[in-house]
Amino acid sequence: MSTARRHERGLHLAAHPFAYPLMRGLARLGPVVRVPGLGVAVNDPHLARAVLLDGEHFRKDGPGSSGDLWTPILGPSVLLNMEGEPHRELRRRLASLFTPDYTRRLCAQVLAEPLHDLSMRLARGETVDLVDRMRILTGAAICSVIGLRDVDEHRARELFEDGERIVSSVKLTTRQLTGRRLRTAREVLDRIGEIAATAYRAGDETTVMGRMRRLGLSEPEARGAAAAFFLTGTETVATFLPRFIALLHDTGTLARVAADPALLDPAIDETMRITTPTPVMLRSVAAPTAIGPVAVHPGDRILIVTHNCARAHGPFDLDLPHPPVLHRLWFGAGPHFCLGYPLAMAEIRTIAQTLLAAAPLQVVRRRYARGVLIPTYRTLEIVSDLAVPTGGSRLPGR
Ligand code: HEM
């Protein structure tokens, strides 16, 4: 097994020691598999896309879908638990919220200081824990999105950890948050909602909250959207970049990508295909139909195993074109396609450019995170070979 494959597998197994082997095993059983007690797993990208595009039979607001999990803490109208005309109408109003141009400017502004600090550390030859740096970077980005401006490192980290507390209380088997976990989630999201509402009332159109007000969202709608962004848009990005750098390092492609800016987007896409930060998407069946050869009925829970769909295309290969059916499948497809895609890409590109500018990079130490929802490194320590070390010794990469 290649080094890259061994580490990626290690990350999945540390996060989900029982579910990951089961999930990969399902891929060998066929394109669609009914698993008693779990639901119907879809492992084929053509069928996955067909389910995602069919909002009539497959919904996110029914029993067993992820809406079940989020509605008690986010309210009933936060995109990811809506369907049909109300969902379409809210998406229409939000269509111009995260444009590529706006998100690029937002990232350039809010990430400038923490990225300068990161490049200085690498230039000085410091060993940098990229996982820890990502907390500050994505924390700063989400602070700005919900309406907190000019935050320091401490506040950015605090907000990141608030989100992490909620996400870490969700397991693959969690269908609803209850008791203490529900109370914690509500407390955190109420605080986020208050910050977002204050920014909404201020109405500054250079901010995300001010833009939502201009786009015609009511205060409760904008407040709910901010909470949804906070939950869906922080750890997904934060966990991706360490895996991106590790994968390029382990496959020996880091220097090539660093030397050719045209390879940055293909490298991000290919790493997304291998890592699939959101490995599974959930739907519930609203009306009888079939997925390929398998008949499904109301009450069935559908697990679109994006990870299996994407991995079927082979191991990491920077020169492997993606067939159209895989196009950005890791960000979803159809009506629920990731609203934050331009923001996620702007963050990832901006941070990746800073890291690659310090190439060659060595991974000197890494640990996998255990018991987390999104597989990730607990630490990924890197050093730049461009730098002249100011002290300390380097451990060999492993
Ligand atoms: C690497 C980063 C990210 C990945 C891999 C990712 C992945 C996804 C996927 C797969 C979906 C569709 C889920 C489904 O159909 O069941 C989705 C939806 C969504 N994402 Fe992202 N996402 C990322 C970053 C972000 C960011 C940065 C934000 C916003 C700040 C965001 C906001 C949303 C929202 C609001 C939805 C729900 C859209 C709807 O239901 O209409 N995401 N994301």
XYZ file of C-alpha atoms and ligand atoms in Angstrom:
441
model
C 0.000 0.000 0.000
C 1.408 3.437 -0.904
C 2.328 5.890 1.874
C -0.453 8.251 0.791
C -3.036 5.494 0.863
C -1.812 4.184 4.219
C -2.164 7.588 5.860
C -5.562 8.360 4.340
C -6.821 4.949 5.442
C -5.315 5.552 8.892
C -7.251 8.824 9.177
C -10.549 7.129 8.315
C -9.930 4.228 10.671
C -8.978 6.538 13.563
C -12.198 8.506 13.016
C -14.541 5.582 12.366
C -12.884 2.256 13.318
C -16.025 0.187 12.653
C -18.007 2.260 10.161
C -15.130 2.825 7.707
C -14.402 -0.840 6.929
C -18.168 -1.391 6.636
C -18.536 1.592 4.284
C -15.668 0.422 2.054
C -16.998 -3.139 2.164
C -20.347 -1.925 0.808
C -18.594 -0.638 -2.302
C -17.660 -4.227 -3.145
C -21.268 -5.407 -2.857
C -22.578 -3.371 -5.787
C -23.725 0.072 -6.906
C -26.759 0.089 -4.549
C -26.980 -2.028 -1.415
C -29.752 -2.324 1.140
C -28.251 -2.697 4.613
C -30.792 -3.758 7.273
C -30.937 -1.215 10.112
C -28.828 1.316 8.226
C -30.564 2.169 4.968
C -29.857 1.963 1.257
C -26.229 2.778 0.367
C -25.438 4.265 -3.047
C -21.848 3.648 -4.200
C -22.093 4.586 -7.866
C -21.612 8.223 -8.979
C -24.254 8.053 -11.777
C -26.915 6.798 -9.375
C -25.744 9.197 -6.640
C -26.121 12.150 -8.986
C -29.564 10.944 -10.097
C -30.726 10.800 -6.446
C -29.291 14.242 -5.676
C -31.024 15.772 -8.700
C -34.391 14.194 -7.889
C -35.930 16.413 -5.222
C -39.346 14.862 -5.787
C -38.571 11.379 -4.469
C -35.558 12.140 -2.253
C -35.645 14.823 0.399
C -33.559 16.322 3.160
C -36.481 17.254 5.385
C -37.935 13.807 6.059
C -37.323 11.250 8.830
C -33.763 9.868 8.796
C -32.354 12.726 6.717
C -29.793 15.171 8.097
C -32.601 17.727 8.483
C -33.803 15.660 11.442
C -30.513 16.304 13.134
C -30.246 20.033 12.515
C -33.854 21.297 12.663
C -34.107 21.182 16.517
C -31.075 23.461 16.842
C -31.179 25.582 13.681
C -34.925 25.942 13.130
C -36.932 24.654 10.167
C -35.693 27.009 7.414
C -31.921 26.884 7.016
C -31.501 25.485 3.476
C -30.021 22.162 4.484
C -33.363 21.044 5.943
C -35.649 22.643 3.343
C -37.139 21.289 0.120
C -39.290 22.316 -2.847
C -40.373 25.875 -3.588
C -39.378 27.477 -0.236
C -35.873 26.027 -0.668
C -35.628 27.149 -4.302
C -36.834 30.611 -3.372
C -34.282 31.054 -0.561
C -31.469 29.699 -2.780
C -32.505 32.206 -5.472
C -32.201 35.067 -3.021
C -28.824 33.787 -1.805
C -27.431 33.060 -5.275
C -25.208 36.143 -5.341
C -24.111 36.002 -1.682
C -20.814 34.156 -2.128
C -19.573 35.182 -5.571
C -16.004 34.146 -6.503
C -14.962 37.804 -6.574
C -16.455 38.710 -3.185
C -15.112 35.600 -1.460
C -11.639 36.171 -2.923
C -11.596 39.707 -1.518
C -13.002 38.574 1.815
C -10.296 35.912 2.185
C -7.501 38.246 1.050
C -8.588 40.659 3.756
C -9.343 38.443 6.751
C -6.604 35.881 6.143
C -3.822 38.401 5.389
C -2.532 38.701 8.946
C -2.685 35.039 10.017
C -1.179 34.003 6.661
C 1.649 36.521 7.027
C 2.336 35.038 10.449
C 2.291 31.521 8.940
C 4.773 32.390 6.168
C 7.077 34.111 8.654
C 7.099 31.026 10.850
C 7.895 28.794 7.881
C 10.560 31.222 6.621
C 12.230 31.181 10.044
C 12.421 27.400 9.865
C 9.898 26.834 12.636
C 8.070 23.545 12.793
C 4.451 24.523 12.216
C 1.450 22.445 13.230
C -0.802 23.030 10.236
C -3.845 21.618 12.052
C -3.488 24.247 14.765
C -2.911 27.054 12.226
C -6.068 26.013 10.358
C -8.128 26.628 13.509
C -7.018 30.238 13.517
C -7.363 30.693 9.754
C -10.806 29.158 9.327
C -11.870 30.636 12.683
C -10.974 34.106 11.353
C -12.897 33.448 8.118
C -16.054 32.265 9.893
C -15.852 35.170 12.398
C -15.978 37.530 9.447
C -18.862 35.619 7.807
C -21.054 35.802 10.898
C -20.192 39.455 11.474
C -17.273 39.628 13.919
C -14.601 41.885 12.470
C -10.954 42.472 13.377
C -10.751 39.459 15.670
C -7.504 38.359 17.255
C -6.046 34.854 17.196
C -7.589 34.013 20.527
C -11.149 34.898 19.436
C -10.763 33.081 16.097
C -9.620 29.941 17.896
C -12.422 30.240 20.447
C -15.078 30.403 17.743
C -13.554 27.451 15.892
C -13.614 25.397 19.093
C -17.267 26.307 19.709
C -18.157 24.795 16.335
C -15.924 21.804 16.956
C -17.799 21.060 20.205
C -21.090 20.782 18.319
C -19.758 18.778 15.376
C -17.862 16.403 17.697
C -21.097 15.528 19.475
C -22.422 14.129 16.174
C -21.499 10.552 15.293
C -22.279 8.733 12.049
C -25.086 6.982 13.879
C -26.550 10.130 15.509
C -30.071 10.774 14.246
C -30.968 13.534 16.714
C -29.165 15.586 19.334
C -30.694 15.265 22.799
C -29.996 16.235 26.424
C -26.693 17.943 27.208
C -25.491 17.818 23.596
C -28.636 19.591 22.427
C -28.296 22.244 25.165
C -24.618 22.906 24.296
C -25.440 23.225 20.602
C -28.314 25.634 21.324
C -26.170 27.771 23.630
C -23.374 28.092 21.080
C -25.722 28.757 18.179
C -27.706 31.338 20.162
C -24.468 33.250 20.722
C -23.639 32.995 17.003
C -27.180 34.146 16.191
C -26.833 37.227 18.420
C -23.546 38.247 16.775
C -25.060 37.685 13.322
C -28.225 39.658 14.159
C -26.165 42.640 15.363
C -24.187 42.658 12.107
C -27.444 42.288 10.129
C -28.943 45.333 11.866
C -25.776 47.363 11.191
C -26.449 46.624 7.498
C -22.881 47.219 6.225
C -23.062 45.858 2.671
C -19.386 44.884 2.612
C -20.186 42.196 5.217
C -21.905 38.864 4.582
C -24.696 39.722 7.043
C -25.222 43.130 5.431
C -25.327 41.473 2.007
C -28.023 39.055 3.198
C -30.105 42.017 4.357
C -29.718 43.672 0.947
C -30.700 40.390 -0.757
C -34.024 40.572 1.102
C -33.527 37.983 3.864
C -35.402 38.700 7.082
C -33.393 38.872 10.309
C -34.407 35.345 11.449
C -33.554 33.948 7.992
C -30.126 35.609 7.992
C -29.517 34.493 11.566
C -30.359 30.889 10.648
C -28.162 31.056 7.546
C -25.215 32.334 9.618
C -25.599 29.400 12.022
C -25.766 26.971 9.079
C -22.583 28.472 7.554
C -20.879 28.201 10.914
C -21.727 24.507 11.204
C -21.111 23.435 7.620
C -18.292 25.745 6.569
C -15.616 25.606 9.254
C -14.324 22.089 9.890
C -14.834 21.018 6.287
C -12.218 23.564 5.174
C -10.019 23.294 8.283
C -9.600 19.519 7.963
C -9.031 19.614 4.218
C -5.826 21.657 4.008
C -3.635 19.436 6.217
C -4.838 16.424 4.190
C -4.105 18.330 0.973
C -0.521 19.134 1.978
C 0.047 15.624 3.390
C -1.303 13.963 0.237
C 0.852 16.069 -2.088
C 3.840 15.391 0.166
C 3.186 11.646 0.335
C 2.610 11.280 -3.414
C 5.759 13.282 -4.239
C 3.736 15.869 -6.199
C 4.119 18.847 -3.869
C 7.101 20.387 -5.695
C 5.358 20.009 -9.056
C 2.177 21.739 -7.858
C 4.211 24.457 -6.109
C 6.109 25.177 -9.334
C 3.053 25.420 -11.596
C 0.114 27.648 -10.516
C -2.047 26.049 -13.245
C -1.888 22.788 -11.267
C -3.362 24.255 -8.083
C -7.033 23.760 -8.964
C -6.551 20.252 -10.426
C -4.592 19.310 -7.281
C -7.378 20.636 -5.027
C -9.988 18.739 -7.080
C -8.029 15.507 -7.034
C -7.411 15.774 -3.271
C -11.128 16.457 -2.742
C -11.891 13.312 -4.734
C -9.610 11.224 -2.529
C -10.496 12.793 0.828
C -14.232 13.670 0.370
C -14.502 15.823 3.523
C -18.253 15.053 3.594
C -18.033 11.272 2.993
C -21.792 10.608 3.108
C -24.941 12.569 2.142
C -28.323 11.589 3.549
C -31.794 11.614 2.017
C -35.161 10.188 2.964
C -37.552 8.679 0.426
C -40.743 10.730 -0.108
C -42.470 8.509 -2.718
C -41.910 4.942 -4.025
C -39.289 4.703 -6.769
C -36.098 2.764 -7.578
C -32.385 3.477 -7.403
C -30.921 1.313 -10.168
C -32.152 -2.227 -9.459
C -33.254 -1.525 -5.860
C -36.845 -0.480 -5.114
C -37.146 2.121 -2.336
C -40.164 3.239 -0.328
C -41.198 6.113 1.939
C -39.401 5.699 5.247
C -36.207 4.343 3.630
C -33.051 6.207 4.506
C -30.618 6.749 1.633
C -26.889 7.019 2.252
C -25.079 8.447 -0.731
C -21.562 7.262 -0.059
C -19.679 10.011 -1.881
C -16.424 8.511 -0.686
C -17.080 5.193 -2.455
C -18.375 6.964 -5.586
C -15.217 9.060 -5.815
C -12.698 6.398 -4.839
C -13.996 4.010 -7.511
C -12.138 6.225 -10.007
C -8.758 4.998 -8.715
C -5.938 6.124 -6.452
C -4.611 9.710 -6.297
C -3.302 10.745 -9.698
C -2.729 14.382 -10.527
C -2.900 13.646 -14.250
C -6.141 11.680 -14.143
C -9.035 13.658 -15.675
C -12.330 13.460 -13.798
C -15.320 12.226 -15.834
C -18.272 14.678 -15.884
C -20.284 12.488 -13.503
C -17.726 13.128 -10.757
C -17.594 16.884 -11.353
C -17.449 18.409 -7.816
C -19.597 15.574 -6.451
C -17.805 16.107 -3.103
C -19.703 19.426 -2.894
C -23.017 17.741 -3.718
C -25.139 18.184 -6.850
C -28.518 19.621 -7.797
C -30.629 21.891 -5.593
C -28.556 21.364 -2.420
C -25.154 21.840 -4.084
C -22.857 23.485 -1.517
C -23.820 27.144 -1.216
C -20.420 27.924 0.279
C -18.446 26.393 -2.629
C -16.950 29.743 -3.770
C -16.002 30.629 -0.191
C -14.499 27.197 0.470
C -12.451 27.390 -2.737
C -11.317 30.961 -2.022
C -10.138 29.962 1.464
C -8.436 26.809 0.220
C -6.687 28.549 -2.697
C -5.497 31.482 -0.569
C -4.098 29.259 2.185
C -2.652 26.673 -0.232
C -0.814 29.408 -2.179
C 0.890 30.610 1.019
C 1.903 27.080 1.968
C 3.140 26.148 -1.494
C 5.192 29.360 -1.663
C 7.256 27.892 1.182
C 7.865 24.594 -0.700
C 9.700 22.247 -0.510
C 7.800 21.274 2.627
C 8.553 18.290 4.817
C 6.047 16.559 7.057
C 8.036 15.913 10.215
C 5.368 14.525 12.518
C 1.715 13.567 12.298
C -1.021 12.072 14.426
C -4.502 11.011 13.378
C -7.557 12.400 15.189
C -9.637 9.730 16.935
C -13.413 9.603 17.238
C -14.090 12.657 15.034
C -16.868 13.052 12.450
C -14.687 14.329 9.600
C -11.485 12.269 9.339
C -8.542 14.549 10.007
C -5.072 14.928 11.438
C -4.817 15.799 15.094
C -1.421 17.297 14.324
C 0.474 17.700 11.080
C 3.832 19.313 11.676
C 5.599 20.742 8.663
C 8.831 22.614 7.995
C 9.980 24.476 4.947
C 13.212 23.371 3.317
C 13.561 26.914 1.954
C 14.148 28.191 5.457
C 17.360 28.313 7.377
C 16.480 26.679 10.706
C 17.176 28.878 13.723
C 17.443 26.015 16.184
C 16.098 22.632 17.169
C 16.447 19.484 15.156
C 14.269 18.038 12.429
C 12.831 14.633 12.682
C 12.720 12.553 9.538
C 9.351 12.548 7.702
C 7.178 9.536 8.346
C -14.251 21.744 1.797
C -15.306 22.427 2.129
C -16.728 22.005 1.943
C -17.263 20.815 1.502
C -16.521 19.554 1.078
C -18.699 20.978 1.496
C -19.590 19.978 1.089
C -20.951 20.171 1.006
C -21.873 19.182 0.494
C -21.473 17.782 0.030
C -23.117 19.724 0.548
C -24.410 19.061 0.049
C -24.994 18.113 1.063
C -26.209 17.386 0.593
O -26.671 17.550 -0.539
O -26.732 16.604 1.391
C -23.007 21.047 1.101
C -24.072 21.896 1.339
C -23.945 23.127 1.951
N -22.769 23.772 2.280
Fe -20.906 23.072 1.996
N -19.015 22.232 1.927
C -17.845 22.905 2.206
C -17.717 24.208 2.650
C -18.769 25.072 2.912
C -18.642 26.436 3.342
C -17.321 27.187 3.530
C -19.908 26.925 3.553
C -20.400 28.290 3.980
C -19.770 29.117 4.736
C -20.836 25.851 3.220
C -22.210 25.949 3.290
C -23.089 24.989 2.839
C -24.540 25.135 2.936
C -25.313 26.313 3.509
C -25.074 23.959 2.374
C -26.554 23.617 2.249
C -27.067 24.033 0.898
C -28.513 23.630 0.655
O -28.981 22.681 1.279
O -29.170 24.294 -0.161
N -20.106 24.745 2.836
N -21.665 21.307 1.357
